[in-house]
């Protein structure tokens, strides 16, 4: 037939787009079934949509990889607290029905080994917005099939989200990120003229005769050039060496 449509249709892949409200952050209350303690947090998503992370009153930051998210539910589909005292704490001073402000994020490496992140928003509209946005980011096909450079940027983003109050990245976070080969990480750090545990041990040995006894700081600073969205050469060199990408 002349007016027949082709049998194969092009799949429309939408790029990852993080809304301003998610990047700016929103106040939530985090709770758990195993405890009667509720924790006020500020929940955010990085501009690239790799992670969503939260900061508590003690300025401690935790993050969750959006690629591990299997589902995001709100309203009557979300988990509800079983303890009456916990429910009372979550419902104090808030507007709207508690059930409509609840969010449950299901995450894990597969559909069997899963965990739940339970949150309560202060408004029903906020709960719906975050649920839809998080689910959209987690199920984005381009995000699930990222390029090599995107994985490189994701690793760097993870380190930048877990910095010290001074804006520095602890060495332990780098070793945790590349836990499979610690020696390779140390070699890459030294080759890029960045601090490493072996360098620290050498510095400590050289200063062993001094009375101060202060060890060098176990962190270093990475700079991200926002204008062209490229890593600083020394930092890019480090990541390339760790991932084994390209030649230097």
PDB file of C-alpha atoms in Angstrom:
ATOM      1  CA  UNK A   1       0.000   0.000   0.000  1.00  0.00           C
ATOM      2  CA  UNK A   2       1.241   3.454  -0.823  1.00  0.00           C
ATOM      3  CA  UNK A   3       0.321   4.899   2.539  1.00  0.00           C
ATOM      4  CA  UNK A   4       1.794   2.079   4.635  1.00  0.00           C
ATOM      5  CA  UNK A   5       4.249   3.028   7.396  1.00  0.00           C
ATOM      6  CA  UNK A   6       7.672   1.342   7.563  1.00  0.00           C
ATOM      7  CA  UNK A   7       7.776  -1.752   9.736  1.00  0.00           C
ATOM      8  CA  UNK A   8      10.829  -0.532  11.690  1.00  0.00           C
ATOM      9  CA  UNK A   9      10.510   2.742  13.557  1.00  0.00           C
ATOM     10  CA  UNK A  10      13.432   4.754  14.867  1.00  0.00           C
ATOM     11  CA  UNK A  11      13.669   4.675  18.638  1.00  0.00           C
ATOM     12  CA  UNK A  12      13.590   8.164  20.086  1.00  0.00           C
ATOM     13  CA  UNK A  13      16.376   8.406  22.646  1.00  0.00           C
ATOM     14  CA  UNK A  14      16.054  11.405  24.898  1.00  0.00           C
ATOM     15  CA  UNK A  15      19.230  12.834  26.476  1.00  0.00           C
ATOM     16  CA  UNK A  16      19.498  13.004  30.239  1.00  0.00           C
ATOM     17  CA  UNK A  17      17.930  16.214  31.511  1.00  0.00           C
ATOM     18  CA  UNK A  18      17.966  17.125  35.196  1.00  0.00           C
ATOM     19  CA  UNK A  19      15.430  19.737  36.271  1.00  0.00           C
ATOM     20  CA  UNK A  20      16.508  22.834  38.164  1.00  0.00           C
ATOM     21  CA  UNK A  21      14.569  21.805  41.270  1.00  0.00           C
ATOM     22  CA  UNK A  22      16.506  18.540  41.530  1.00  0.00           C
ATOM     23  CA  UNK A  23      19.845  20.282  41.035  1.00  0.00           C
ATOM     24  CA  UNK A  24      19.001  22.993  43.560  1.00  0.00           C
ATOM     25  CA  UNK A  25      17.817  20.510  46.190  1.00  0.00           C
ATOM     26  CA  UNK A  26      14.718  19.985  48.294  1.00  0.00           C
ATOM     27  CA  UNK A  27      14.157  19.342  51.990  1.00  0.00           C
ATOM     28  CA  UNK A  28      12.968  15.850  52.956  1.00  0.00           C
ATOM     29  CA  UNK A  29      12.748  13.701  56.066  1.00  0.00           C
ATOM     30  CA  UNK A  30      14.530  10.355  55.867  1.00  0.00           C
ATOM     31  CA  UNK A  31      13.329   7.428  57.976  1.00  0.00           C
ATOM     32  CA  UNK A  32      13.945   3.714  58.416  1.00  0.00           C
ATOM     33  CA  UNK A  33      11.838   0.820  59.686  1.00  0.00           C
ATOM     34  CA  UNK A  34      14.604  -0.352  62.021  1.00  0.00           C
ATOM     35  CA  UNK A  35      14.753   2.929  63.920  1.00  0.00           C
ATOM     36  CA  UNK A  36      12.415   5.500  65.419  1.00  0.00           C
ATOM     37  CA  UNK A  37      14.781   8.341  64.508  1.00  0.00           C
ATOM     38  CA  UNK A  38      13.934  10.643  61.623  1.00  0.00           C
ATOM     39  CA  UNK A  39      16.635  12.638  59.837  1.00  0.00           C
ATOM     40  CA  UNK A  40      16.010  15.972  58.076  1.00  0.00           C
ATOM     41  CA  UNK A  41      18.031  16.083  54.858  1.00  0.00           C
ATOM     42  CA  UNK A  42      18.479  18.123  51.702  1.00  0.00           C
ATOM     43  CA  UNK A  43      18.222  15.907  48.613  1.00  0.00           C
ATOM     44  CA  UNK A  44      19.916  16.870  45.355  1.00  0.00           C
ATOM     45  CA  UNK A  45      20.904  15.433  41.980  1.00  0.00           C
ATOM     46  CA  UNK A  46      24.130  16.256  40.170  1.00  0.00           C
ATOM     47  CA  UNK A  47      23.729  18.129  36.851  1.00  0.00           C
ATOM     48  CA  UNK A  48      24.682  15.064  34.814  1.00  0.00           C
ATOM     49  CA  UNK A  49      22.107  12.823  36.506  1.00  0.00           C
ATOM     50  CA  UNK A  50      24.620  10.232  37.700  1.00  0.00           C
ATOM     51  CA  UNK A  51      23.740  10.308  41.403  1.00  0.00           C
ATOM     52  CA  UNK A  52      21.273  11.771  43.814  1.00  0.00           C
ATOM     53  CA  UNK A  53      22.763  12.628  47.163  1.00  0.00           C
ATOM     54  CA  UNK A  54      21.659  13.998  50.497  1.00  0.00           C
ATOM     55  CA  UNK A  55      23.239  16.061  53.259  1.00  0.00           C
ATOM     56  CA  UNK A  56      22.086  15.843  56.880  1.00  0.00           C
ATOM     57  CA  UNK A  57      22.326  18.339  59.723  1.00  0.00           C
ATOM     58  CA  UNK A  58      25.905  17.236  60.464  1.00  0.00           C
ATOM     59  CA  UNK A  59      26.935  18.154  56.898  1.00  0.00           C
ATOM     60  CA  UNK A  60      27.616  14.499  56.116  1.00  0.00           C
ATOM     61  CA  UNK A  61      26.871  13.490  52.540  1.00  0.00           C
ATOM     62  CA  UNK A  62      25.609  10.159  51.243  1.00  0.00           C
ATOM     63  CA  UNK A  63      24.881   9.328  47.648  1.00  0.00           C
ATOM     64  CA  UNK A  64      23.038   6.730  45.602  1.00  0.00           C
ATOM     65  CA  UNK A  65      23.942   5.710  42.079  1.00  0.00           C
ATOM     66  CA  UNK A  66      20.890   6.270  39.898  1.00  0.00           C
ATOM     67  CA  UNK A  67      21.863   3.290  37.736  1.00  0.00           C
ATOM     68  CA  UNK A  68      21.026   1.070  40.737  1.00  0.00           C
ATOM     69  CA  UNK A  69      17.501   2.454  41.094  1.00  0.00           C
ATOM     70  CA  UNK A  70      14.858  -0.089  40.060  1.00  0.00           C
ATOM     71  CA  UNK A  71      11.731   1.833  40.975  1.00  0.00           C
ATOM     72  CA  UNK A  72      10.482   5.036  42.586  1.00  0.00           C
ATOM     73  CA  UNK A  73       7.054   5.092  44.238  1.00  0.00           C
ATOM     74  CA  UNK A  74       4.991   7.701  45.972  1.00  0.00           C
ATOM     75  CA  UNK A  75       1.607   7.939  47.637  1.00  0.00           C
ATOM     76  CA  UNK A  76      -0.181   4.718  48.523  1.00  0.00           C
ATOM     77  CA  UNK A  77       2.415   2.682  46.594  1.00  0.00           C
ATOM     78  CA  UNK A  78       5.237   3.791  48.915  1.00  0.00           C
ATOM     79  CA  UNK A  79       6.228   2.062  52.155  1.00  0.00           C
ATOM     80  CA  UNK A  80       4.449   3.304  55.258  1.00  0.00           C
ATOM     81  CA  UNK A  81       5.936   3.329  58.778  1.00  0.00           C
ATOM     82  CA  UNK A  82       4.590   0.546  60.992  1.00  0.00           C
ATOM     83  CA  UNK A  83       5.600   2.102  64.309  1.00  0.00           C
ATOM     84  CA  UNK A  84       2.923   4.577  65.548  1.00  0.00           C
ATOM     85  CA  UNK A  85       5.592   6.756  67.196  1.00  0.00           C
ATOM     86  CA  UNK A  86       7.562   6.953  63.965  1.00  0.00           C
ATOM     87  CA  UNK A  87       4.436   7.817  62.030  1.00  0.00           C
ATOM     88  CA  UNK A  88       3.640  10.562  64.526  1.00  0.00           C
ATOM     89  CA  UNK A  89       7.121  12.058  64.157  1.00  0.00           C
ATOM     90  CA  UNK A  90       6.825  12.108  60.373  1.00  0.00           C
ATOM     91  CA  UNK A  91       3.402  13.751  60.473  1.00  0.00           C
ATOM     92  CA  UNK A  92       4.234  16.614  62.852  1.00  0.00           C
ATOM     93  CA  UNK A  93       4.072  20.129  61.410  1.00  0.00           C
ATOM     94  CA  UNK A  94       3.464  19.053  57.817  1.00  0.00           C
ATOM     95  CA  UNK A  95       0.729  20.004  55.377  1.00  0.00           C
ATOM     96  CA  UNK A  96      -1.354  17.419  53.554  1.00  0.00           C
ATOM     97  CA  UNK A  97      -1.884  13.734  54.080  1.00  0.00           C
ATOM     98  CA  UNK A  98       1.191  11.775  55.096  1.00  0.00           C
ATOM     99  CA  UNK A  99       0.492   8.936  52.659  1.00  0.00           C
ATOM    100  CA  UNK A 100       0.562  11.326  49.694  1.00  0.00           C
ATOM    101  CA  UNK A 101       3.896  12.830  50.718  1.00  0.00           C
ATOM    102  CA  UNK A 102       5.814   9.578  51.094  1.00  0.00           C
ATOM    103  CA  UNK A 103       8.464   8.351  48.625  1.00  0.00           C
ATOM    104  CA  UNK A 104      10.121   4.935  48.419  1.00  0.00           C
ATOM    105  CA  UNK A 105      13.147   4.449  46.165  1.00  0.00           C
ATOM    106  CA  UNK A 106      13.913   0.796  45.416  1.00  0.00           C
ATOM    107  CA  UNK A 107      17.539   0.134  44.513  1.00  0.00           C
ATOM    108  CA  UNK A 108      20.037  -2.698  44.264  1.00  0.00           C
ATOM    109  CA  UNK A 109      22.370  -4.570  41.898  1.00  0.00           C
ATOM    110  CA  UNK A 110      19.473  -6.743  40.656  1.00  0.00           C
ATOM    111  CA  UNK A 111      15.765  -7.335  41.227  1.00  0.00           C
ATOM    112  CA  UNK A 112      16.368  -9.807  44.066  1.00  0.00           C
ATOM    113  CA  UNK A 113      18.902  -8.054  46.298  1.00  0.00           C
ATOM    114  CA  UNK A 114      17.122  -4.765  46.844  1.00  0.00           C
ATOM    115  CA  UNK A 115      17.021  -2.049  49.498  1.00  0.00           C
ATOM    116  CA  UNK A 116      14.651   0.827  50.156  1.00  0.00           C
ATOM    117  CA  UNK A 117      15.235   4.524  50.721  1.00  0.00           C
ATOM    118  CA  UNK A 118      12.236   6.006  52.534  1.00  0.00           C
ATOM    119  CA  UNK A 119      11.568   9.738  52.341  1.00  0.00           C
ATOM    120  CA  UNK A 120       8.789  12.121  53.286  1.00  0.00           C
ATOM    121  CA  UNK A 121       8.315  15.402  51.433  1.00  0.00           C
ATOM    122  CA  UNK A 122       6.743  18.508  52.925  1.00  0.00           C
ATOM    123  CA  UNK A 123       4.294  18.853  50.031  1.00  0.00           C
ATOM    124  CA  UNK A 124       2.434  16.347  47.872  1.00  0.00           C
ATOM    125  CA  UNK A 125       3.494  18.050  44.637  1.00  0.00           C
ATOM    126  CA  UNK A 126       7.149  17.754  45.595  1.00  0.00           C
ATOM    127  CA  UNK A 127       6.792  14.033  46.259  1.00  0.00           C
ATOM    128  CA  UNK A 128       5.210  13.463  42.843  1.00  0.00           C
ATOM    129  CA  UNK A 129       7.818  15.578  41.053  1.00  0.00           C
ATOM    130  CA  UNK A 130      10.788  13.812  42.610  1.00  0.00           C
ATOM    131  CA  UNK A 131       9.291  10.370  42.050  1.00  0.00           C
ATOM    132  CA  UNK A 132       8.695  11.022  38.352  1.00  0.00           C
ATOM    133  CA  UNK A 133      12.084  12.680  37.817  1.00  0.00           C
ATOM    134  CA  UNK A 134      14.081   9.977  39.621  1.00  0.00           C
ATOM    135  CA  UNK A 135      12.292   7.197  37.744  1.00  0.00           C
ATOM    136  CA  UNK A 136      12.848   8.992  34.438  1.00  0.00           C
ATOM    137  CA  UNK A 137      16.581   9.390  35.110  1.00  0.00           C
ATOM    138  CA  UNK A 138      16.972   5.795  36.275  1.00  0.00           C
ATOM    139  CA  UNK A 139      15.256   4.348  33.184  1.00  0.00           C
ATOM    140  CA  UNK A 140      16.854   6.615  30.590  1.00  0.00           C
ATOM    141  CA  UNK A 141      18.295   4.381  27.843  1.00  0.00           C
ATOM    142  CA  UNK A 142      21.202   6.703  27.099  1.00  0.00           C
ATOM    143  CA  UNK A 143      22.145   6.747  30.783  1.00  0.00           C
ATOM    144  CA  UNK A 144      22.086   2.944  30.849  1.00  0.00           C
ATOM    145  CA  UNK A 145      24.385   2.761  27.812  1.00  0.00           C
ATOM    146  CA  UNK A 146      26.888   5.510  28.479  1.00  0.00           C
ATOM    147  CA  UNK A 147      30.031   6.164  26.508  1.00  0.00           C
ATOM    148  CA  UNK A 148      33.540   5.661  27.814  1.00  0.00           C
ATOM    149  CA  UNK A 149      33.984   9.377  28.465  1.00  0.00           C
ATOM    150  CA  UNK A 150      30.687   9.483  30.376  1.00  0.00           C
ATOM    151  CA  UNK A 151      31.891   6.734  32.715  1.00  0.00           C
ATOM    152  CA  UNK A 152      35.070   8.727  33.243  1.00  0.00           C
ATOM    153  CA  UNK A 153      33.062  11.811  34.158  1.00  0.00           C
ATOM    154  CA  UNK A 154      30.803   9.737  36.409  1.00  0.00           C
ATOM    155  CA  UNK A 155      33.767   8.490  38.434  1.00  0.00           C
ATOM    156  CA  UNK A 156      35.065  12.030  38.779  1.00  0.00           C
ATOM    157  CA  UNK A 157      31.611  13.288  39.802  1.00  0.00           C
ATOM    158  CA  UNK A 158      31.397  10.654  42.521  1.00  0.00           C
ATOM    159  CA  UNK A 159      34.671  11.869  44.004  1.00  0.00           C
ATOM    160  CA  UNK A 160      33.622  15.515  43.810  1.00  0.00           C
ATOM    161  CA  UNK A 161      30.393  14.811  45.708  1.00  0.00           C
ATOM    162  CA  UNK A 162      32.318  13.382  48.668  1.00  0.00           C
ATOM    163  CA  UNK A 163      34.796  16.137  49.408  1.00  0.00           C
ATOM    164  CA  UNK A 164      35.931  17.481  52.758  1.00  0.00           C
ATOM    165  CA  UNK A 165      34.638  20.832  54.103  1.00  0.00           C
ATOM    166  CA  UNK A 166      37.750  22.387  52.535  1.00  0.00           C
ATOM    167  CA  UNK A 167      36.744  21.097  49.096  1.00  0.00           C
ATOM    168  CA  UNK A 168      39.368  18.364  48.953  1.00  0.00           C
ATOM    169  CA  UNK A 169      39.048  14.715  47.938  1.00  0.00           C
ATOM    170  CA  UNK A 170      40.259  12.156  50.535  1.00  0.00           C
ATOM    171  CA  UNK A 171      42.667   9.553  49.213  1.00  0.00           C
ATOM    172  CA  UNK A 172      40.610   6.777  50.812  1.00  0.00           C
ATOM    173  CA  UNK A 173      37.726   7.597  48.458  1.00  0.00           C
ATOM    174  CA  UNK A 174      39.996   7.197  45.441  1.00  0.00           C
ATOM    175  CA  UNK A 175      41.292   3.847  46.679  1.00  0.00           C
ATOM    176  CA  UNK A 176      37.716   2.758  47.380  1.00  0.00           C
ATOM    177  CA  UNK A 177      36.674   3.724  43.849  1.00  0.00           C
ATOM    178  CA  UNK A 178      39.503   1.648  42.337  1.00  0.00           C
ATOM    179  CA  UNK A 179      39.615  -1.028  45.032  1.00  0.00           C
ATOM    180  CA  UNK A 180      40.565  -3.821  42.618  1.00  0.00           C
ATOM    181  CA  UNK A 181      44.112  -2.545  42.033  1.00  0.00           C
ATOM    182  CA  UNK A 182      45.560  -0.300  44.757  1.00  0.00           C
ATOM    183  CA  UNK A 183      49.101  -0.423  43.366  1.00  0.00           C
ATOM    184  CA  UNK A 184      47.896   0.819  40.013  1.00  0.00           C
ATOM    185  CA  UNK A 185      46.160   3.763  41.680  1.00  0.00           C
ATOM    186  CA  UNK A 186      49.300   4.672  43.625  1.00  0.00           C
ATOM    187  CA  UNK A 187      51.403   4.475  40.467  1.00  0.00           C
ATOM    188  CA  UNK A 188      48.934   6.672  38.577  1.00  0.00           C
ATOM    189  CA  UNK A 189      48.879   9.265  41.365  1.00  0.00           C
ATOM    190  CA  UNK A 190      52.667   9.424  41.489  1.00  0.00           C
ATOM    191  CA  UNK A 191      52.948   9.657  37.700  1.00  0.00           C
ATOM    192  CA  UNK A 192      50.587  12.648  37.759  1.00  0.00           C
ATOM    193  CA  UNK A 193      52.503  14.316  40.630  1.00  0.00           C
ATOM    194  CA  UNK A 194      49.530  13.892  42.972  1.00  0.00           C
ATOM    195  CA  UNK A 195      49.738  12.743  46.598  1.00  0.00           C
ATOM    196  CA  UNK A 196      49.581   9.000  47.285  1.00  0.00           C
ATOM    197  CA  UNK A 197      50.039   6.782  50.316  1.00  0.00           C
ATOM    198  CA  UNK A 198      53.542   5.843  49.200  1.00  0.00           C
ATOM    199  CA  UNK A 199      54.489   9.496  48.923  1.00  0.00           C
ATOM    200  CA  UNK A 200      53.026  10.148  52.365  1.00  0.00           C
ATOM    201  CA  UNK A 201      55.036   7.289  53.875  1.00  0.00           C
ATOM    202  CA  UNK A 202      58.203   8.722  52.358  1.00  0.00           C
ATOM    203  CA  UNK A 203      57.380  12.176  53.728  1.00  0.00           C
ATOM    204  CA  UNK A 204      56.647  10.753  57.170  1.00  0.00           C
ATOM    205  CA  UNK A 205      59.954   8.903  57.175  1.00  0.00           C
ATOM    206  CA  UNK A 206      61.806  12.084  56.196  1.00  0.00           C
ATOM    207  CA  UNK A 207      60.100  14.010  59.013  1.00  0.00           C
ATOM    208  CA  UNK A 208      60.443  11.293  61.658  1.00  0.00           C
ATOM    209  CA  UNK A 209      63.149  13.260  63.470  1.00  0.00           C
ATOM    210  CA  UNK A 210      60.931  16.311  63.849  1.00  0.00           C
ATOM    211  CA  UNK A 211      59.000  16.793  67.072  1.00  0.00           C
ATOM    212  CA  UNK A 212      55.766  18.020  65.474  1.00  0.00           C
ATOM    213  CA  UNK A 213      54.729  14.543  64.332  1.00  0.00           C
ATOM    214  CA  UNK A 214      52.084  15.881  61.947  1.00  0.00           C
ATOM    215  CA  UNK A 215      51.417  13.709  58.915  1.00  0.00           C
ATOM    216  CA  UNK A 216      50.777  15.284  55.518  1.00  0.00           C
ATOM    217  CA  UNK A 217      47.095  15.737  54.681  1.00  0.00           C
ATOM    218  CA  UNK A 218      45.561  12.610  53.157  1.00  0.00           C
ATOM    219  CA  UNK A 219      43.725  14.385  50.380  1.00  0.00           C
ATOM    220  CA  UNK A 220      44.315  16.459  47.299  1.00  0.00           C
ATOM    221  CA  UNK A 221      42.373  19.016  45.350  1.00  0.00           C
ATOM    222  CA  UNK A 222      40.923  18.443  41.885  1.00  0.00           C
ATOM    223  CA  UNK A 223      39.716  21.306  39.745  1.00  0.00           C
ATOM    224  CA  UNK A 224      36.897  21.046  37.214  1.00  0.00           C
ATOM    225  CA  UNK A 225      36.854  23.574  34.412  1.00  0.00           C
ATOM    226  CA  UNK A 226      33.166  24.286  33.849  1.00  0.00           C
ATOM    227  CA  UNK A 227      33.715  26.387  30.740  1.00  0.00           C
ATOM    228  CA  UNK A 228      34.649  23.471  28.492  1.00  0.00           C
ATOM    229  CA  UNK A 229      33.592  20.637  30.830  1.00  0.00           C
ATOM    230  CA  UNK A 230      37.049  19.056  30.716  1.00  0.00           C
ATOM    231  CA  UNK A 231      39.082  17.666  33.570  1.00  0.00           C
ATOM    232  CA  UNK A 232      42.252  19.439  34.555  1.00  0.00           C
ATOM    233  CA  UNK A 233      45.126  17.802  32.606  1.00  0.00           C
ATOM    234  CA  UNK A 234      46.785  16.264  35.671  1.00  0.00           C
ATOM    235  CA  UNK A 235      43.485  14.839  36.904  1.00  0.00           C
ATOM    236  CA  UNK A 236      42.514  13.556  33.481  1.00  0.00           C
ATOM    237  CA  UNK A 237      45.927  11.917  33.247  1.00  0.00           C
ATOM    238  CA  UNK A 238      45.269  10.142  36.548  1.00  0.00           C
ATOM    239  CA  UNK A 239      41.878   8.808  35.481  1.00  0.00           C
ATOM    240  CA  UNK A 240      43.219   7.659  32.132  1.00  0.00           C
ATOM    241  CA  UNK A 241      45.986   5.726  33.850  1.00  0.00           C
ATOM    242  CA  UNK A 242      43.572   4.112  36.324  1.00  0.00           C
ATOM    243  CA  UNK A 243      41.016   3.157  33.670  1.00  0.00           C
ATOM    244  CA  UNK A 244      43.630   2.208  31.100  1.00  0.00           C
ATOM    245  CA  UNK A 245      42.043   4.464  28.488  1.00  0.00           C
ATOM    246  CA  UNK A 246      44.210   5.739  25.649  1.00  0.00           C
ATOM    247  CA  UNK A 247      47.894   6.580  25.799  1.00  0.00           C
ATOM    248  CA  UNK A 248      49.666   9.377  27.640  1.00  0.00           C
TER     249      UNK A 248
END
